[in-house]
Each structure stands twice: as C-alpha cells, then as structure tokens.
C-alpha cells in the first residue's frame, strides 16, 4: 500500500471517528486495541484502525451482494463501538470488495450468513485482532449484524447477519442491524446450502455462491 493512500485513509477515519464536541462535554470516544497477528497476516493490505472510536450516533453501510444491496445501520453508541469503527475502516479501505461469504446456516439453532473471510471459512483476516465487546446480555434476532470470531479476543474482519435467529452464547459483539435488503438474504437462504461436516445438513456453503461485489459507507 502506498504511503499516500495509507495517510489518506487515516485522515478520513479521523474525521469520521472524532466528531467535534463542546469543551464542556465529556469526550465522545473510547480507546480501542488493535493488535497485529504476524502468524496470521493480512489477506489484503490494510492499515489498522486508529486506536479510538466514537461512541455517538450511527453510521449506515451498504453491502452490494450479487443478490442485491443490504444496508446495515451500525450503532456507535451501542455496546461495540470499536467493532463498528473497525468495520467502517475496512469498508473505507475496500477490504470486503470482491469477497465471498463462505458459510450459510439455517438450522433450528443457527440461521446466519457469515462473511468477511477472504480465503475460506475463518481464513483470511486483516492481520490484526481486537477484544470482544459483549456484556453477556446480547441477543441475536433476525436482522442482527455481529462480529464472528474463533474464540475470545480474536475479532478481525469476520461478521455475520442473522436471517432468522441465533440461539448462541452472548459472546459475539453486536454492531447493528439490517435496515434495508433482508429480502436479498432470504433469497440466498431459499437457494439452499451445500452441507459441510461437522456442522450438519443445514450448515455449509451457499448452494449459489454469495459475493460482496462492493461495500460502501452510506446507501
């Protein structure tokens, strides 16, 4: 990545993340910790996000799938501001563009589309990790967008969208919810699943490949 591009990204992120506030107001941000993972290098060249995140307002992002656009409202004021900040950073750096969603499930326990891995399921992250932001009270109803991970403190680029419900432990940071385009997710589910052991017959690769053609901040 050229230095000029990296500095431009940092400048844009700084403008997005730190809104102006009156001197008398409390500082509207929290510290974040993005730790390099040299044993799991970045699948695509990206700059780590700035180490702080806004805790005010929302930001809309749109994933343009081959099935149609899906717009997500990320909640900076919710429980996972660092995860929101990270997703916006990756979108601005076009990390998710031309990537594939490798996992789809539709069982009685779990109904999600999992995206954000560049190479295959749970392989191909951004070259860093950050802590979970989960209180233990999280629920995952239809439309929820949350971070996926491979264990505590391993968040990176992976995320999932709930198309039915997810009866899972409250270990996954909730970033927001779909506000437009759930019908596109429903069509992915209708097209079926190629089962992958050991997850069972309703958990595996989408029968028709699901691709993020482009992700953008806004609609």
PDB file of C-alpha atoms in Angstrom:
ATOM      1  CA  UNK A   1       0.000   0.000   0.000  1.00  0.00           C
ATOM      2  CA  UNK A   2       1.348   3.400  -0.924  1.00  0.00           C
ATOM      3  CA  UNK A   3       2.106   5.729   1.948  1.00  0.00           C
ATOM      4  CA  UNK A   4      -0.082   8.442   0.460  1.00  0.00           C
ATOM      5  CA  UNK A   5      -3.098   6.096   0.424  1.00  0.00           C
ATOM      6  CA  UNK A   6      -2.430   4.998   3.998  1.00  0.00           C
ATOM      7  CA  UNK A   7      -2.232   8.585   5.226  1.00  0.00           C
ATOM      8  CA  UNK A   8      -5.380   9.481   3.320  1.00  0.00           C
ATOM      9  CA  UNK A   9      -7.266   6.630   4.973  1.00  0.00           C
ATOM     10  CA  UNK A  10      -6.068   7.688   8.417  1.00  0.00           C
ATOM     11  CA  UNK A  11      -7.137  11.240   7.725  1.00  0.00           C
ATOM     12  CA  UNK A  12     -10.608  10.177   6.592  1.00  0.00           C
ATOM     13  CA  UNK A  13     -11.032   7.843   9.550  1.00  0.00           C
ATOM     14  CA  UNK A  14     -10.003  10.572  11.945  1.00  0.00           C
ATOM     15  CA  UNK A  15     -12.660  12.858  10.516  1.00  0.00           C
ATOM     16  CA  UNK A  16     -15.307  10.143  10.767  1.00  0.00           C
ATOM     17  CA  UNK A  17     -14.411   8.890  14.207  1.00  0.00           C
ATOM     18  CA  UNK A  18     -13.868  12.063  16.222  1.00  0.00           C
ATOM     19  CA  UNK A  19     -16.789  14.485  15.889  1.00  0.00           C
ATOM     20  CA  UNK A  20     -16.411  17.997  17.244  1.00  0.00           C
ATOM     21  CA  UNK A  21     -17.757  18.467  20.764  1.00  0.00           C
ATOM     22  CA  UNK A  22     -18.109  21.456  23.094  1.00  0.00           C
ATOM     23  CA  UNK A  23     -15.230  21.847  25.527  1.00  0.00           C
ATOM     24  CA  UNK A  24     -17.592  21.240  28.434  1.00  0.00           C
ATOM     25  CA  UNK A  25     -18.870  17.942  27.042  1.00  0.00           C
ATOM     26  CA  UNK A  26     -17.343  14.606  28.001  1.00  0.00           C
ATOM     27  CA  UNK A  27     -15.001  13.179  25.389  1.00  0.00           C
ATOM     28  CA  UNK A  28     -17.229  11.163  22.999  1.00  0.00           C
ATOM     29  CA  UNK A  29     -14.869   8.278  22.339  1.00  0.00           C
ATOM     30  CA  UNK A  30     -13.356   5.129  23.797  1.00  0.00           C
ATOM     31  CA  UNK A  31      -9.942   3.560  23.415  1.00  0.00           C
ATOM     32  CA  UNK A  32      -9.596   0.504  21.200  1.00  0.00           C
ATOM     33  CA  UNK A  33      -6.815  -2.054  20.963  1.00  0.00           C
ATOM     34  CA  UNK A  34      -5.940  -3.480  17.543  1.00  0.00           C
ATOM     35  CA  UNK A  35      -3.102  -5.981  17.926  1.00  0.00           C
ATOM     36  CA  UNK A  36      -1.093  -7.274  14.936  1.00  0.00           C
ATOM     37  CA  UNK A  37      -1.218 -11.018  14.259  1.00  0.00           C
ATOM     38  CA  UNK A  38       2.068 -11.825  12.477  1.00  0.00           C
ATOM     39  CA  UNK A  39       1.239 -15.541  12.496  1.00  0.00           C
ATOM     40  CA  UNK A  40      -1.974 -14.681  10.622  1.00  0.00           C
ATOM     41  CA  UNK A  41      -1.026 -11.876   8.224  1.00  0.00           C
ATOM     42  CA  UNK A  42      -3.472  -9.681   6.369  1.00  0.00           C
ATOM     43  CA  UNK A  43      -5.198 -11.291   3.407  1.00  0.00           C
ATOM     44  CA  UNK A  44      -5.334  -7.854   1.795  1.00  0.00           C
ATOM     45  CA  UNK A  45      -3.214  -4.774   2.570  1.00  0.00           C
ATOM     46  CA  UNK A  46      -4.927  -2.568   5.135  1.00  0.00           C
ATOM     47  CA  UNK A  47      -3.929  -0.002   7.737  1.00  0.00           C
ATOM     48  CA  UNK A  48      -5.023  -0.799  11.294  1.00  0.00           C
ATOM     49  CA  UNK A  49      -7.812   1.487  12.535  1.00  0.00           C
ATOM     50  CA  UNK A  50      -6.960   4.412  14.770  1.00  0.00           C
ATOM     51  CA  UNK A  51      -6.931   3.273  18.434  1.00  0.00           C
ATOM     52  CA  UNK A  52     -10.107   5.081  19.474  1.00  0.00           C
ATOM     53  CA  UNK A  53     -13.745   5.039  18.396  1.00  0.00           C
ATOM     54  CA  UNK A  54     -16.711   7.371  18.510  1.00  0.00           C
ATOM     55  CA  UNK A  55     -19.473   6.490  20.957  1.00  0.00           C
ATOM     56  CA  UNK A  56     -22.109   8.754  19.451  1.00  0.00           C
ATOM     57  CA  UNK A  57     -24.613   8.273  16.678  1.00  0.00           C
ATOM     58  CA  UNK A  58     -24.986   5.695  13.943  1.00  0.00           C
ATOM     59  CA  UNK A  59     -23.463   5.083  10.534  1.00  0.00           C
ATOM     60  CA  UNK A  60     -25.090   3.282   7.622  1.00  0.00           C
ATOM     61  CA  UNK A  61     -23.082   0.938   5.412  1.00  0.00           C
ATOM     62  CA  UNK A  62     -24.222  -0.982   2.349  1.00  0.00           C
ATOM     63  CA  UNK A  63     -23.014  -4.369   1.167  1.00  0.00           C
ATOM     64  CA  UNK A  64     -23.738  -4.794  -2.530  1.00  0.00           C
ATOM     65  CA  UNK A  65     -24.161  -8.545  -2.881  1.00  0.00           C
ATOM     66  CA  UNK A  66     -24.693 -10.363  -6.162  1.00  0.00           C
ATOM     67  CA  UNK A  67     -28.227 -10.874  -4.781  1.00  0.00           C
ATOM     68  CA  UNK A  68     -28.799  -7.154  -4.236  1.00  0.00           C
ATOM     69  CA  UNK A  69     -27.871  -4.408  -1.754  1.00  0.00           C
ATOM     70  CA  UNK A  70     -28.163  -4.837   2.012  1.00  0.00           C
ATOM     71  CA  UNK A  71     -27.925  -1.698   4.162  1.00  0.00           C
ATOM     72  CA  UNK A  72     -26.856  -2.008   7.790  1.00  0.00           C
ATOM     73  CA  UNK A  73     -27.184   0.658  10.486  1.00  0.00           C
ATOM     74  CA  UNK A  74     -24.153   0.389  12.757  1.00  0.00           C
ATOM     75  CA  UNK A  75     -24.627   1.767  16.271  1.00  0.00           C
ATOM     76  CA  UNK A  76     -21.619   3.674  17.537  1.00  0.00           C
ATOM     77  CA  UNK A  77     -23.452   4.353  20.807  1.00  0.00           C
ATOM     78  CA  UNK A  78     -24.083   0.664  21.447  1.00  0.00           C
ATOM     79  CA  UNK A  79     -22.025  -1.963  23.222  1.00  0.00           C
ATOM     80  CA  UNK A  80     -19.421  -2.399  20.455  1.00  0.00           C
ATOM     81  CA  UNK A  81     -18.058   0.972  19.248  1.00  0.00           C
ATOM     82  CA  UNK A  82     -14.617  -0.469  18.453  1.00  0.00           C
ATOM     83  CA  UNK A  83     -16.181  -3.171  16.272  1.00  0.00           C
ATOM     84  CA  UNK A  84     -18.216  -0.516  14.432  1.00  0.00           C
ATOM     85  CA  UNK A  85     -15.094   1.603  13.983  1.00  0.00           C
ATOM     86  CA  UNK A  86     -13.238  -1.433  12.639  1.00  0.00           C
ATOM     87  CA  UNK A  87     -15.932  -2.311  10.102  1.00  0.00           C
ATOM     88  CA  UNK A  88     -16.074   1.264   8.806  1.00  0.00           C
ATOM     89  CA  UNK A  89     -12.284   1.274   8.498  1.00  0.00           C
ATOM     90  CA  UNK A  90     -12.269  -1.970   6.498  1.00  0.00           C
ATOM     91  CA  UNK A  91     -15.057  -0.746   4.235  1.00  0.00           C
ATOM     92  CA  UNK A  92     -13.261   2.533   3.528  1.00  0.00           C
ATOM     93  CA  UNK A  93     -10.164   0.530   2.623  1.00  0.00           C
ATOM     94  CA  UNK A  94     -12.256  -1.742   0.362  1.00  0.00           C
ATOM     95  CA  UNK A  95     -11.259  -4.885   2.245  1.00  0.00           C
ATOM     96  CA  UNK A  96     -14.641  -6.538   1.672  1.00  0.00           C
ATOM     97  CA  UNK A  97     -14.913  -5.692  -2.038  1.00  0.00           C
ATOM     98  CA  UNK A  98     -14.945  -8.742  -4.332  1.00  0.00           C
ATOM     99  CA  UNK A  99     -15.058 -11.173  -1.423  1.00  0.00           C
ATOM    100  CA  UNK A 100     -17.177 -14.267  -0.872  1.00  0.00           C
ATOM    101  CA  UNK A 101     -19.423 -15.306   2.018  1.00  0.00           C
ATOM    102  CA  UNK A 102     -18.385 -18.875   2.686  1.00  0.00           C
ATOM    103  CA  UNK A 103     -20.943 -20.024   5.244  1.00  0.00           C
ATOM    104  CA  UNK A 104     -24.733 -20.116   5.418  1.00  0.00           C
ATOM    105  CA  UNK A 105     -26.751 -21.889   8.108  1.00  0.00           C
ATOM    106  CA  UNK A 106     -30.467 -22.446   8.506  1.00  0.00           C
ATOM    107  CA  UNK A 107     -30.859 -24.857  11.422  1.00  0.00           C
ATOM    108  CA  UNK A 108     -33.106 -24.717  14.468  1.00  0.00           C
ATOM    109  CA  UNK A 109     -30.149 -23.347  16.437  1.00  0.00           C
ATOM    110  CA  UNK A 110     -28.495 -21.012  13.961  1.00  0.00           C
ATOM    111  CA  UNK A 111     -29.722 -19.050  10.963  1.00  0.00           C
ATOM    112  CA  UNK A 112     -26.909 -16.785   9.736  1.00  0.00           C
ATOM    113  CA  UNK A 113     -24.898 -15.696   6.727  1.00  0.00           C
ATOM    114  CA  UNK A 114     -21.190 -15.452   7.592  1.00  0.00           C
ATOM    115  CA  UNK A 115     -18.926 -13.130   5.610  1.00  0.00           C
ATOM    116  CA  UNK A 116     -15.658 -11.235   5.907  1.00  0.00           C
ATOM    117  CA  UNK A 117     -13.119 -14.049   5.390  1.00  0.00           C
ATOM    118  CA  UNK A 118     -11.131 -13.637   2.186  1.00  0.00           C
ATOM    119  CA  UNK A 119      -9.853 -17.184   1.558  1.00  0.00           C
ATOM    120  CA  UNK A 120     -12.404 -19.561   3.074  1.00  0.00           C
ATOM    121  CA  UNK A 121     -14.398 -20.053   6.285  1.00  0.00           C
ATOM    122  CA  UNK A 122     -12.458 -18.403   9.136  1.00  0.00           C
ATOM    123  CA  UNK A 123      -9.352 -17.846   6.980  1.00  0.00           C
ATOM    124  CA  UNK A 124      -8.195 -14.560   5.503  1.00  0.00           C
ATOM    125  CA  UNK A 125      -8.457 -11.704   8.005  1.00  0.00           C
ATOM    126  CA  UNK A 126      -6.989  -8.181   8.231  1.00  0.00           C
ATOM    127  CA  UNK A 127      -3.740  -9.067  10.014  1.00  0.00           C
ATOM    128  CA  UNK A 128      -4.814  -7.885  13.466  1.00  0.00           C
ATOM    129  CA  UNK A 129      -7.289  -8.742  16.206  1.00  0.00           C
ATOM    130  CA  UNK A 130      -9.238  -6.863  18.868  1.00  0.00           C
ATOM    131  CA  UNK A 131     -11.162  -7.704  22.057  1.00  0.00           C
ATOM    132  CA  UNK A 132     -14.791  -8.712  22.340  1.00  0.00           C
ATOM    133  CA  UNK A 133     -17.350  -6.073  23.312  1.00  0.00           C
ATOM    134  CA  UNK A 134     -20.091  -8.240  24.762  1.00  0.00           C
ATOM    135  CA  UNK A 135     -21.857  -7.754  28.084  1.00  0.00           C
ATOM    136  CA  UNK A 136     -23.383 -11.229  28.217  1.00  0.00           C
ATOM    137  CA  UNK A 137     -26.875  -9.837  27.714  1.00  0.00           C
ATOM    138  CA  UNK A 138     -26.722  -9.834  23.897  1.00  0.00           C
ATOM    139  CA  UNK A 139     -29.447 -11.455  21.829  1.00  0.00           C
ATOM    140  CA  UNK A 140     -29.352 -12.156  18.105  1.00  0.00           C
ATOM    141  CA  UNK A 141     -32.783 -11.771  16.470  1.00  0.00           C
ATOM    142  CA  UNK A 142     -33.443 -11.519  12.733  1.00  0.00           C
ATOM    143  CA  UNK A 143     -31.512  -8.682  11.115  1.00  0.00           C
ATOM    144  CA  UNK A 144     -28.753  -8.553  13.750  1.00  0.00           C
ATOM    145  CA  UNK A 145     -25.225  -7.872  12.478  1.00  0.00           C
ATOM    146  CA  UNK A 146     -22.443  -9.054  14.795  1.00  0.00           C
ATOM    147  CA  UNK A 147     -18.762  -9.909  14.784  1.00  0.00           C
ATOM    148  CA  UNK A 148     -17.747 -13.502  14.175  1.00  0.00           C
ATOM    149  CA  UNK A 149     -14.635 -14.890  15.820  1.00  0.00           C
ATOM    150  CA  UNK A 150     -12.612 -18.037  16.519  1.00  0.00           C
ATOM    151  CA  UNK A 151     -12.577 -17.607  20.291  1.00  0.00           C
ATOM    152  CA  UNK A 152     -12.287 -14.821  22.874  1.00  0.00           C
ATOM    153  CA  UNK A 153     -10.482 -11.716  21.658  1.00  0.00           C
ATOM    154  CA  UNK A 154      -9.996 -12.877  18.060  1.00  0.00           C
ATOM    155  CA  UNK A 155     -12.193 -10.357  16.234  1.00  0.00           C
ATOM    156  CA  UNK A 156     -10.910  -9.175  12.878  1.00  0.00           C
ATOM    157  CA  UNK A 157     -12.942  -8.887   9.674  1.00  0.00           C
ATOM    158  CA  UNK A 158     -15.442 -11.746  10.021  1.00  0.00           C
ATOM    159  CA  UNK A 159     -19.088 -10.877  10.674  1.00  0.00           C
ATOM    160  CA  UNK A 160     -22.495 -12.483  10.410  1.00  0.00           C
ATOM    161  CA  UNK A 161     -26.022 -11.404   9.544  1.00  0.00           C
ATOM    162  CA  UNK A 162     -28.900 -13.232  11.254  1.00  0.00           C
ATOM    163  CA  UNK A 163     -31.660 -14.157   8.786  1.00  0.00           C
ATOM    164  CA  UNK A 164     -33.897 -15.999  11.278  1.00  0.00           C
ATOM    165  CA  UNK A 165     -32.469 -16.244  14.799  1.00  0.00           C
ATOM    166  CA  UNK A 166     -29.301 -17.392  16.519  1.00  0.00           C
ATOM    167  CA  UNK A 167     -29.532 -19.385  19.728  1.00  0.00           C
ATOM    168  CA  UNK A 168     -25.892 -18.909  20.637  1.00  0.00           C
ATOM    169  CA  UNK A 169     -23.963 -17.727  23.717  1.00  0.00           C
ATOM    170  CA  UNK A 170     -23.773 -13.958  24.152  1.00  0.00           C
ATOM    171  CA  UNK A 171     -20.105 -13.914  23.144  1.00  0.00           C
ATOM    172  CA  UNK A 172     -20.377 -12.005  19.884  1.00  0.00           C
ATOM    173  CA  UNK A 173     -20.176  -8.213  19.632  1.00  0.00           C
ATOM    174  CA  UNK A 174     -23.384  -6.721  18.206  1.00  0.00           C
ATOM    175  CA  UNK A 175     -22.716  -3.829  15.830  1.00  0.00           C
ATOM    176  CA  UNK A 176     -26.170  -3.034  14.474  1.00  0.00           C
ATOM    177  CA  UNK A 177     -28.953  -4.368  12.320  1.00  0.00           C
ATOM    178  CA  UNK A 178     -30.140  -4.546   8.730  1.00  0.00           C
ATOM    179  CA  UNK A 179     -32.468  -1.675   7.842  1.00  0.00           C
ATOM    180  CA  UNK A 180     -32.904  -2.444   4.149  1.00  0.00           C
ATOM    181  CA  UNK A 181     -32.443  -5.516   1.969  1.00  0.00           C
ATOM    182  CA  UNK A 182     -33.314  -8.541   4.132  1.00  0.00           C
ATOM    183  CA  UNK A 183     -35.161  -9.937   1.104  1.00  0.00           C
ATOM    184  CA  UNK A 184     -31.771 -10.415  -0.581  1.00  0.00           C
ATOM    185  CA  UNK A 185     -30.589 -12.506   2.381  1.00  0.00           C
ATOM    186  CA  UNK A 186     -33.827 -14.507   2.261  1.00  0.00           C
ATOM    187  CA  UNK A 187     -33.200 -15.347  -1.412  1.00  0.00           C
ATOM    188  CA  UNK A 188     -29.741 -16.653  -0.520  1.00  0.00           C
ATOM    189  CA  UNK A 189     -31.344 -18.995   2.018  1.00  0.00           C
ATOM    190  CA  UNK A 190     -34.019 -20.102  -0.451  1.00  0.00           C
ATOM    191  CA  UNK A 191     -31.331 -21.143  -2.930  1.00  0.00           C
ATOM    192  CA  UNK A 192     -30.086 -23.720  -0.441  1.00  0.00           C
ATOM    193  CA  UNK A 193     -26.963 -24.904   1.336  1.00  0.00           C
ATOM    194  CA  UNK A 194     -24.195 -27.353   0.487  1.00  0.00           C
ATOM    195  CA  UNK A 195     -23.713 -29.222   3.820  1.00  0.00           C
ATOM    196  CA  UNK A 196     -20.238 -29.214   5.310  1.00  0.00           C
ATOM    197  CA  UNK A 197     -19.355 -31.638   8.104  1.00  0.00           C
ATOM    198  CA  UNK A 198     -19.290 -31.413  11.076  1.00  0.00           C
ATOM    199  CA  UNK A 199     -21.856 -28.630  11.051  1.00  0.00           C
ATOM    200  CA  UNK A 200     -24.806 -30.732   9.910  1.00  0.00           C
ATOM    201  CA  UNK A 201     -27.056 -30.762   6.827  1.00  0.00           C
ATOM    202  CA  UNK A 202     -28.247 -27.173   7.229  1.00  0.00           C
ATOM    203  CA  UNK A 203     -24.857 -25.556   7.674  1.00  0.00           C
ATOM    204  CA  UNK A 204     -22.236 -25.085   4.967  1.00  0.00           C
ATOM    205  CA  UNK A 205     -21.513 -23.182   1.788  1.00  0.00           C
ATOM    206  CA  UNK A 206     -24.341 -21.347  -0.002  1.00  0.00           C
ATOM    207  CA  UNK A 207     -25.537 -23.529  -2.876  1.00  0.00           C
ATOM    208  CA  UNK A 208     -25.246 -20.494  -5.131  1.00  0.00           C
ATOM    209  CA  UNK A 209     -22.086 -18.503  -4.335  1.00  0.00           C
ATOM    210  CA  UNK A 210     -22.752 -15.328  -2.348  1.00  0.00           C
ATOM    211  CA  UNK A 211     -20.380 -12.479  -3.141  1.00  0.00           C
ATOM    212  CA  UNK A 212     -19.887  -8.961  -1.837  1.00  0.00           C
ATOM    213  CA  UNK A 213     -19.256  -7.018  -5.001  1.00  0.00           C
ATOM    214  CA  UNK A 214     -18.639  -3.801  -3.117  1.00  0.00           C
ATOM    215  CA  UNK A 215     -19.167  -2.331   0.357  1.00  0.00           C
ATOM    216  CA  UNK A 216     -19.651   1.386   0.918  1.00  0.00           C
ATOM    217  CA  UNK A 217     -20.357   3.833   3.716  1.00  0.00           C
ATOM    218  CA  UNK A 218     -23.868   5.127   3.038  1.00  0.00           C
ATOM    219  CA  UNK A 219     -26.537   3.716   0.738  1.00  0.00           C
TER     220      UNK A 219
END
